[in-house]
mmCIF file of C-alpha atoms in Angstrom:
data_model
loop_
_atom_site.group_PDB
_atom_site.id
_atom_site.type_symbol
_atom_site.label_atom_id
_atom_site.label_comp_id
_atom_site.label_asym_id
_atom_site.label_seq_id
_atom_site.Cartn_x
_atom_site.Cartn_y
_atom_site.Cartn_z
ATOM 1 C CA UNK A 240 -27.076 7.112 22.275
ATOM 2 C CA UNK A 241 -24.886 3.868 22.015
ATOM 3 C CA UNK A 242 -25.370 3.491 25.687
ATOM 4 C CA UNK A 243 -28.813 3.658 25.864
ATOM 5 C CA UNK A 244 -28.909 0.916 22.919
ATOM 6 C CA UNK A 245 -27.004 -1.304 25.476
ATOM 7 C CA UNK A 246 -23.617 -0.072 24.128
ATOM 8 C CA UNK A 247 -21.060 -0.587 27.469
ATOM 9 C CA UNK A 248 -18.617 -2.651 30.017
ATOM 10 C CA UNK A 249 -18.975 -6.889 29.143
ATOM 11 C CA UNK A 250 -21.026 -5.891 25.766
ATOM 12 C CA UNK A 251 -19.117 -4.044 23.608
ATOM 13 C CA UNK A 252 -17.713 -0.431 24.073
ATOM 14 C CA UNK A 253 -16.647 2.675 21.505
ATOM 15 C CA UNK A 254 -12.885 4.077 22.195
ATOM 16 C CA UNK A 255 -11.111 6.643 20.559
ATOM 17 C CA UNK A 256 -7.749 5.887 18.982
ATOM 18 C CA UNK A 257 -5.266 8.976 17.929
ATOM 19 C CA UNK A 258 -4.793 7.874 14.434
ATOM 20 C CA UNK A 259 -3.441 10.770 12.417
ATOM 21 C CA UNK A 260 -1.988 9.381 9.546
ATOM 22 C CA UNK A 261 -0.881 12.948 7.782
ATOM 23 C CA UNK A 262 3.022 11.453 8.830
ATOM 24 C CA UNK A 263 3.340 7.934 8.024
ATOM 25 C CA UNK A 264 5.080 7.143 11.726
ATOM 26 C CA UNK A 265 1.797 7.952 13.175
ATOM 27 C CA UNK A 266 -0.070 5.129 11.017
ATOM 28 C CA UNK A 267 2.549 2.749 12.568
ATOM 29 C CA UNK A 268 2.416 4.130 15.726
ATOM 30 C CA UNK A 269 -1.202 3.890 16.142
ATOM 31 C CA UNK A 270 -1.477 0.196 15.305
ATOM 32 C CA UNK A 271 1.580 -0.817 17.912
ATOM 33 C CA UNK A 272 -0.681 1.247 20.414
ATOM 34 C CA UNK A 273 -3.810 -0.773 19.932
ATOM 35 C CA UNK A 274 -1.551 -4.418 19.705
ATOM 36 C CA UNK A 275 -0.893 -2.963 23.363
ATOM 37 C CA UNK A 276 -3.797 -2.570 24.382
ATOM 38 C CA UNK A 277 -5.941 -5.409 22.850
ATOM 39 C CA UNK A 278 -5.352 -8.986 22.741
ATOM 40 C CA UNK A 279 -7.434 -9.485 19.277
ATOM 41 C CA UNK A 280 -8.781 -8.327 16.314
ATOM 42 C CA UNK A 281 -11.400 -9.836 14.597
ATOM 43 C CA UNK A 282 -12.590 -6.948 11.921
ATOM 44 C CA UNK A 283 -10.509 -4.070 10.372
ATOM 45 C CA UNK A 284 -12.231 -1.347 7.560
ATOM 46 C CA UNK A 285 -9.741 1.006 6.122
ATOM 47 C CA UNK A 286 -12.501 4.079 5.720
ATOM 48 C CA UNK A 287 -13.221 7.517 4.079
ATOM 49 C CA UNK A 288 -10.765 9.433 1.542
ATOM 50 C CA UNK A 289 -9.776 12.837 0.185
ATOM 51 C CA UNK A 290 -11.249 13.578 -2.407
ATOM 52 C CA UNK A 291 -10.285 17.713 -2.596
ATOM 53 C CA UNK A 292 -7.936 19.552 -1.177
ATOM 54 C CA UNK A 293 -4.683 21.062 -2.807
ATOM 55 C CA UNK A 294 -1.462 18.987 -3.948
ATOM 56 C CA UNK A 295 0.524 18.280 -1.075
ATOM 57 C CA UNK A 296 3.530 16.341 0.101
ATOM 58 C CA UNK A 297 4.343 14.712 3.514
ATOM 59 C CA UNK A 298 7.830 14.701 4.775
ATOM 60 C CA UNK A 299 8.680 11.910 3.793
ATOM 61 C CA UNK A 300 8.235 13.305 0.086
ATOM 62 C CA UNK A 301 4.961 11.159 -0.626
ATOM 63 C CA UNK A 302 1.264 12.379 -2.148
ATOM 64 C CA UNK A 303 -0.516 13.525 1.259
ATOM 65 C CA UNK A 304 -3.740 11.886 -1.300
ATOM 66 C CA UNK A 305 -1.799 8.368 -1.272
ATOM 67 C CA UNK A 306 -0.876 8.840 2.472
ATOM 68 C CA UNK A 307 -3.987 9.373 5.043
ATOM 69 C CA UNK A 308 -6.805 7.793 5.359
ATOM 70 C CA UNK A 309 -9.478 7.501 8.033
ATOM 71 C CA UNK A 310 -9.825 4.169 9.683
ATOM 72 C CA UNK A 311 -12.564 2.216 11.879
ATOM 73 C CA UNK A 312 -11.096 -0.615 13.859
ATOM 74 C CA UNK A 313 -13.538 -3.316 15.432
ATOM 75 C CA UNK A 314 -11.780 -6.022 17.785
ATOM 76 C CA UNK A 315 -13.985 -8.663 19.875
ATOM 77 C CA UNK A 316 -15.913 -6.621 21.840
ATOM 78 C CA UNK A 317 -13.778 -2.435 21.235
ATOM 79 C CA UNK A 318 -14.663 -0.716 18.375
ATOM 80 C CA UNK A 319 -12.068 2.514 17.901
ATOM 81 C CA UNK A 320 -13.714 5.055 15.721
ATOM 82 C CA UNK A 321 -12.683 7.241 12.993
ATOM 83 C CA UNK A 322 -8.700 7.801 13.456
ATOM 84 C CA UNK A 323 -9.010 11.755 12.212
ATOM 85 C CA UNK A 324 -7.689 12.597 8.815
ATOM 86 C CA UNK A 325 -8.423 11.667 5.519
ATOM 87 C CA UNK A 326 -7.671 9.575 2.204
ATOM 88 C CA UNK A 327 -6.243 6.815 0.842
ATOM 89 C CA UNK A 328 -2.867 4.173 0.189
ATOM 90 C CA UNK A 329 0.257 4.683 2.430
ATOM 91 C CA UNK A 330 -1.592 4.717 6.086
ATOM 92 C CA UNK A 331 -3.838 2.315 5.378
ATOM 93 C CA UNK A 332 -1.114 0.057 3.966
ATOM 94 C CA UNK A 333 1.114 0.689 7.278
ATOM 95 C CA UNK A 334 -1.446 0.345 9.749
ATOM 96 C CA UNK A 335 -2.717 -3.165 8.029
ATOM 97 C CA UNK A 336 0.923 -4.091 7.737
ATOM 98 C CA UNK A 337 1.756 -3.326 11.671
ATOM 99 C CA UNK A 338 -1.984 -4.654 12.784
ATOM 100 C CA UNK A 339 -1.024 -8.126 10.774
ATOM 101 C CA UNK A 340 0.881 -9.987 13.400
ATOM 102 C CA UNK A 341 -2.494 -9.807 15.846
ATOM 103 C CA UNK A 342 -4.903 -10.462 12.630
ATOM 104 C CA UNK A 343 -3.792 -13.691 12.150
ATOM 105 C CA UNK A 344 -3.137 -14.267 15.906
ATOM 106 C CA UNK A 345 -7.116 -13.737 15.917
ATOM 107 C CA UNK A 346 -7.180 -15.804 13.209
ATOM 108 C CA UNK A 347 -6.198 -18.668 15.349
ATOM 109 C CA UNK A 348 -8.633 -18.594 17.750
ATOM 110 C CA UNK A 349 -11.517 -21.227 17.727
ATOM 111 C CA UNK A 350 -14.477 -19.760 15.579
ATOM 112 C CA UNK A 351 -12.768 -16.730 14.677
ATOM 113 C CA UNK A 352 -13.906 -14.843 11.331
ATOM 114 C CA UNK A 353 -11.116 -12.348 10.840
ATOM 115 C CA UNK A 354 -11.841 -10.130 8.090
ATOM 116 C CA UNK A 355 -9.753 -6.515 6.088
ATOM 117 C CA UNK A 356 -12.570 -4.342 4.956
ATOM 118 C CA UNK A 357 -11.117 -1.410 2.321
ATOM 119 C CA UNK A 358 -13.357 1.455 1.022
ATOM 120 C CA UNK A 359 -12.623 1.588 -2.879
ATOM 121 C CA UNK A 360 -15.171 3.689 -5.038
ATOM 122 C CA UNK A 361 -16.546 3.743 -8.477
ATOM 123 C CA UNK A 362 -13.858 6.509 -9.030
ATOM 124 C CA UNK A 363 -11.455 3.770 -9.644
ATOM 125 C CA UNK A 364 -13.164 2.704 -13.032
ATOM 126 C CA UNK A 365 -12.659 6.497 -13.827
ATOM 127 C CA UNK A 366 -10.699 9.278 -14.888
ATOM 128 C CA UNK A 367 -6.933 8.519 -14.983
ATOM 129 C CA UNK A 368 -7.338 5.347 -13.422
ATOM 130 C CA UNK A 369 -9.117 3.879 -16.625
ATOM 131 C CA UNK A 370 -5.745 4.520 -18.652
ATOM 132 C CA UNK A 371 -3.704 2.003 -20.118
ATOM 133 C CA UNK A 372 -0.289 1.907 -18.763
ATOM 134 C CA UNK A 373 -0.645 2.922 -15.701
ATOM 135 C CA UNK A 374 2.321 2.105 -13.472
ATOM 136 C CA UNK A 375 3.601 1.843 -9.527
ATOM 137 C CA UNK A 376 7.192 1.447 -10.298
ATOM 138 C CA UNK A 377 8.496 4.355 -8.535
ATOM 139 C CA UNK A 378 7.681 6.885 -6.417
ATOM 140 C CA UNK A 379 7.330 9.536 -8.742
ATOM 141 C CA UNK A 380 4.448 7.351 -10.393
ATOM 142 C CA UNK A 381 2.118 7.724 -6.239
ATOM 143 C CA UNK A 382 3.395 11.831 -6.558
ATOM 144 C CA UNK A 383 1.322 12.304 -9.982
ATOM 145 C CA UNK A 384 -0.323 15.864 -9.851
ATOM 146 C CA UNK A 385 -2.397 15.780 -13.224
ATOM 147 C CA UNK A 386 -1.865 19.668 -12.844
ATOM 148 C CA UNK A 387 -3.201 20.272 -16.349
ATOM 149 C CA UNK A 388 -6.651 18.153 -15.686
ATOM 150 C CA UNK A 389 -9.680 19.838 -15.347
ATOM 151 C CA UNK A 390 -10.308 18.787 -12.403
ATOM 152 C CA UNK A 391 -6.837 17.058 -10.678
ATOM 153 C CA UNK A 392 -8.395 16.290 -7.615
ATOM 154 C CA UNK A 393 -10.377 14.019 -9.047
ATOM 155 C CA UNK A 394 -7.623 12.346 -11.140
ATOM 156 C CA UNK A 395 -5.428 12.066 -7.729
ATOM 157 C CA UNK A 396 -8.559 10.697 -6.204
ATOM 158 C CA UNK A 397 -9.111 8.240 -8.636
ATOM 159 C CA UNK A 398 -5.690 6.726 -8.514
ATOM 160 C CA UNK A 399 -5.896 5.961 -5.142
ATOM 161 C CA UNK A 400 -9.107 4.504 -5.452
ATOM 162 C CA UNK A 401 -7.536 1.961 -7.684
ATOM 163 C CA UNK A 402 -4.840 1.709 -5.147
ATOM 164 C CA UNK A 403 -7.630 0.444 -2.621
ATOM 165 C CA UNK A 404 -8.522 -2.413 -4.655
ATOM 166 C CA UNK A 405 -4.779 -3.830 -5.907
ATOM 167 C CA UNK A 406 -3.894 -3.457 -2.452
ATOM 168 C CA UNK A 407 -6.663 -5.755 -1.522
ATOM 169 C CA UNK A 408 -6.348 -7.827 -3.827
ATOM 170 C CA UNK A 409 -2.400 -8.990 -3.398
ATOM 171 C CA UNK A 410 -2.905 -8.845 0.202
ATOM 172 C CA UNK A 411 -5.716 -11.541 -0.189
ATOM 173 C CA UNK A 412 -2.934 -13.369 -2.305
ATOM 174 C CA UNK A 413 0.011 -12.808 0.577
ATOM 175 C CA UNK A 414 -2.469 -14.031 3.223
ATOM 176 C CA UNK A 415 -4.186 -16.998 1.360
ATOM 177 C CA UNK A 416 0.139 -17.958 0.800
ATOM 178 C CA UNK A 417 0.807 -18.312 4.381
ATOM 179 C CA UNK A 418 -2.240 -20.117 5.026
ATOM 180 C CA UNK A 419 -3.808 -17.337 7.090
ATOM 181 C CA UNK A 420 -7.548 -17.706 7.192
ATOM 182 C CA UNK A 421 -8.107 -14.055 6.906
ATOM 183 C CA UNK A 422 -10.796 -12.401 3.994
ATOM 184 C CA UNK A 423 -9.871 -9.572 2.179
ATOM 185 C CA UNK A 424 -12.324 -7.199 0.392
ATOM 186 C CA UNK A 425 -12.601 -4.003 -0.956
ATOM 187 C CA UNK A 426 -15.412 -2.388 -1.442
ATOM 188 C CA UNK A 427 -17.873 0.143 -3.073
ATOM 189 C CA UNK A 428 -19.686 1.913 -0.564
ATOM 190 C CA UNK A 429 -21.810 4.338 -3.084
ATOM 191 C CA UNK A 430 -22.105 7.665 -4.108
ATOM 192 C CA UNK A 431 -22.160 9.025 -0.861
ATOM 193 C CA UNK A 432 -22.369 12.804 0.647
ATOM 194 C CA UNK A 433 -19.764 13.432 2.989
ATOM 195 C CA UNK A 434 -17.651 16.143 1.513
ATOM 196 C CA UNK A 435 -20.521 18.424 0.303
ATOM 197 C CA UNK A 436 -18.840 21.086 2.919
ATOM 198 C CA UNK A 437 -15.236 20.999 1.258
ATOM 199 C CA UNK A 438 -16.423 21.664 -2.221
ATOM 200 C CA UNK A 439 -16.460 24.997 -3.529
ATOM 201 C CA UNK A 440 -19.861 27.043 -2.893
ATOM 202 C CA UNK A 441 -20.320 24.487 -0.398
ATOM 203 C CA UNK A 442 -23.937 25.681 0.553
ATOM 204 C CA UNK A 443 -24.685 24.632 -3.253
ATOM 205 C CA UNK A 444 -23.353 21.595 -2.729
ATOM 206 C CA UNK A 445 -24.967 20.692 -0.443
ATOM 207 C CA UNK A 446 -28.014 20.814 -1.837
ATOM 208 C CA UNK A 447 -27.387 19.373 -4.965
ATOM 209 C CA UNK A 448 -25.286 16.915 -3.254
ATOM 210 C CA UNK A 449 -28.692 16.067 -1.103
ATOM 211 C CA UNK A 450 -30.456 15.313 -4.092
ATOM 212 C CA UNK A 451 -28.228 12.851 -6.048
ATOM 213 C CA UNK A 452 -25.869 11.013 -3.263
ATOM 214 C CA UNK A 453 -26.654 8.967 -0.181
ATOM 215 C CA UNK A 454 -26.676 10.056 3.226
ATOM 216 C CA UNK A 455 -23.370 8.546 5.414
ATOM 217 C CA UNK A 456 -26.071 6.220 7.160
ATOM 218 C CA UNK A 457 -27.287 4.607 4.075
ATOM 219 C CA UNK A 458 -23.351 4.528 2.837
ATOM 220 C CA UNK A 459 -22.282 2.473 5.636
ATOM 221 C CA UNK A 460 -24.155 -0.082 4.629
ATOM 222 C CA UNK A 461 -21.845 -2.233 2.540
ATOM 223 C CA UNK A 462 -19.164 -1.593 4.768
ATOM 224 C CA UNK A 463 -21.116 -3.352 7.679
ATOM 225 C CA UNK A 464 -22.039 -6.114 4.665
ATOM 226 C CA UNK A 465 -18.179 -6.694 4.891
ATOM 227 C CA UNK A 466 -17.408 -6.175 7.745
ATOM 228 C CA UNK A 467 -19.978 -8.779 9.488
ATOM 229 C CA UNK A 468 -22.493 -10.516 7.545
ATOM 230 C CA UNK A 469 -22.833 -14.192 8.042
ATOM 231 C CA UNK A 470 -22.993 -14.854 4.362
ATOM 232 C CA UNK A 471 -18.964 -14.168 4.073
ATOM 233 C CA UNK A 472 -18.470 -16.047 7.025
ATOM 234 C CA UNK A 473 -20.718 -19.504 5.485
ATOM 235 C CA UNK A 474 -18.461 -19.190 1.820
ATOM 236 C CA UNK A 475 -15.277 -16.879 2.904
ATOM 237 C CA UNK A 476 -13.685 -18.471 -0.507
ATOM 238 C CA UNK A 477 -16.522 -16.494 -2.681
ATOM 239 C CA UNK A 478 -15.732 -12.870 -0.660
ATOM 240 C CA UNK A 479 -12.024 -13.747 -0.965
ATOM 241 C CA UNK A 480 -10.743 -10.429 -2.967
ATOM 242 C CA UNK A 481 -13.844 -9.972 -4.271
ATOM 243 C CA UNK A 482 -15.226 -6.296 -4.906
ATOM 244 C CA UNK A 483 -18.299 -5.762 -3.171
ATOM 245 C CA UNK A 484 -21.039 -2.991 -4.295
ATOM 246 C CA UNK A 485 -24.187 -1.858 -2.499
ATOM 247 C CA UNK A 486 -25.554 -3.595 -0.835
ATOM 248 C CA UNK A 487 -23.011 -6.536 -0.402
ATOM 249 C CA UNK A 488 -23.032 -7.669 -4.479
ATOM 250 C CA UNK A 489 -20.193 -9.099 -5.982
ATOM 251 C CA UNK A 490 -19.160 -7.333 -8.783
ATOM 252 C CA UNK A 491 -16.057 -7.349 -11.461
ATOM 253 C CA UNK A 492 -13.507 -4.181 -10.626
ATOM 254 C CA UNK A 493 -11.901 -2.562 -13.514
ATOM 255 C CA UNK A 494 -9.616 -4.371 -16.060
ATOM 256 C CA UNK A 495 -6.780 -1.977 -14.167
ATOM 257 C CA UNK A 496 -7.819 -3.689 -11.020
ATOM 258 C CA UNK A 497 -7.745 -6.988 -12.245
ATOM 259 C CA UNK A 498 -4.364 -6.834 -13.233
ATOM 260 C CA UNK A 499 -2.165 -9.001 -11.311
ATOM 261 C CA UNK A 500 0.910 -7.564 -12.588
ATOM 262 C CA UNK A 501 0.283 -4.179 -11.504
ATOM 263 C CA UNK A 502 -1.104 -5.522 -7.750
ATOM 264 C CA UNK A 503 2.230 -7.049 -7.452
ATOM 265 C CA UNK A 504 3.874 -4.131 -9.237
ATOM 266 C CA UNK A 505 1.922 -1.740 -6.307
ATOM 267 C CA UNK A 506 3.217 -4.168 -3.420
ATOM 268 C CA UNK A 507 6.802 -4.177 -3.998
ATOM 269 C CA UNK A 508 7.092 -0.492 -4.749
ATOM 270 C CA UNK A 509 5.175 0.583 -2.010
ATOM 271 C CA UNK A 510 7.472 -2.213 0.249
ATOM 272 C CA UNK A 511 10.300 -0.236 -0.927
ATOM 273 C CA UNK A 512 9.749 3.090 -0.717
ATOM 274 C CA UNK A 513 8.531 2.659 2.890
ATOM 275 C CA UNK A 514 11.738 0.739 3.627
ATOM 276 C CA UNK A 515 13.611 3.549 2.789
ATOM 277 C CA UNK A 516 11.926 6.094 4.873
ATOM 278 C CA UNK A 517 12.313 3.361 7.756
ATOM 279 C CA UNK A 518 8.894 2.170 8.205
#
């Protein structure tokens, strides 16, 4: 169907990048493979999450909920589409991290408009990531299981949500630092339905689901927003870090999320435990 929209050769074309990120190697190893490939990169959205599924640890002894994440890369004129796998802080962070040197390479380039788009949620107002005192100080504090919640999928979910948006937000900081002229911004995309068929009684869910959350289509919207409208690219300073909600408004994140102390907090620890698992 993209073809016959005028999808192709000389005007844009859809490839598909092995992006597993369930071992955080393969985050890394992905992004080297596209800098091989590609000479730029002009858009990158960090997409999707996990939002069920049981506790689980990678090998590398880390939350597999703070670990994968889904990913759509757009460069001038390749887009590589949905990197299988799911949610939400580690591959993300690894594959921005490795994709960096060729973001601000873009960045360069006459007219360029490079911009880091990161799915958030509302979940990160919510749930354990509304508590005080949260902290990122070791790795024992991404490996929470909130066993005795009702519902600890949700709390894990949560936590990475608010992840998402300290990541953004420091990164913004690190970039704007070295003079980069790259935009930053997580986002909201909605209550959206794509998980309806993971939930228990999933034919239930579904149709409840149908009834009270967006269709993907319709959740994609803020993400494109972010990813290309020409209103960022007029005032980048305003979208700088800012926390976009459907469709495109600029909205205040939680006080959590706001909290400078903790961004930074986030950054170094996650620096460190990836340094000594040799990523």
């Amino acid at each position: 169907m993209l073809h016959q929209e005028g999808l192709g050769p000389g005007n844009g074309e859809v490839v598909w990048l092995k992006a597993d990120f369930s071992e955080l190697e393969n985050a890394r190893d992905a992004a080297e493979l596209f800098m091989r490939l590609e000479q730029r990169l002009d858009v990158l959205v960090n997409n999707a999450a996990q939002l069920t599924g049981p506790f689980e640890k990678t090998k590398d002894g880390l939350s597999r909920h703070m670990t994968v994440k889904c990913v759509l890369l757009s460069c001038y004129d390749l887009m590589l589409l949905k990197g299988a796998t799911f949610s939400s802080h580690f591959g993300p962070y690894i594959l921005t991290r490795t994709l960096l040197p060729l973001l601000v390479k873009t960045s360069k380039e006459p007219g360029s408009d490079v911009r880091i788009v990161t799915l958030s949620s509302l979940a990160h107002r919510t749930s354990r990531a509304a508590q005080p005192l949260i902290e990122f100080r070791e790795l024992k504090d991404f490996n929470e299981e909130f066993r005795d919640d009702v519902y600890p999928d949700w709390s894990r979910y949560c936590m990475t949500k608010l992840a998402n948006v300290l990541w953004m937000r420091e990164l913004q900081k690190h970039l704007d630092a070295s003079g980069a002229a790259i935009t930053c911004i997580p986002i909201n995309p909605g209550t959206v339905n794509t998980f309806a068929s993971r939930m228990p009684f999933p034919f239930i869910a579904s149709i409840l689901f149908a009834i009270f959350f967006d269709i993907p289509e319709v959740g994609a919207y803020t993400s494109c927003f972010a990813a290309a409208s020409p209103a960022i690219r007029a005032n980048p300073e305003k979208y700088k870090g800012a926390f976009l909600e459907p469709v495109g408004i600029i909205t205040e994140p939680s006080e959590n999320a706001k909290d400078d102390k903790l961004a930074k907090e986030l950054w170094e620890t996650t620096e460190s435990i990836l340094a000594n698992v040799g990523i």
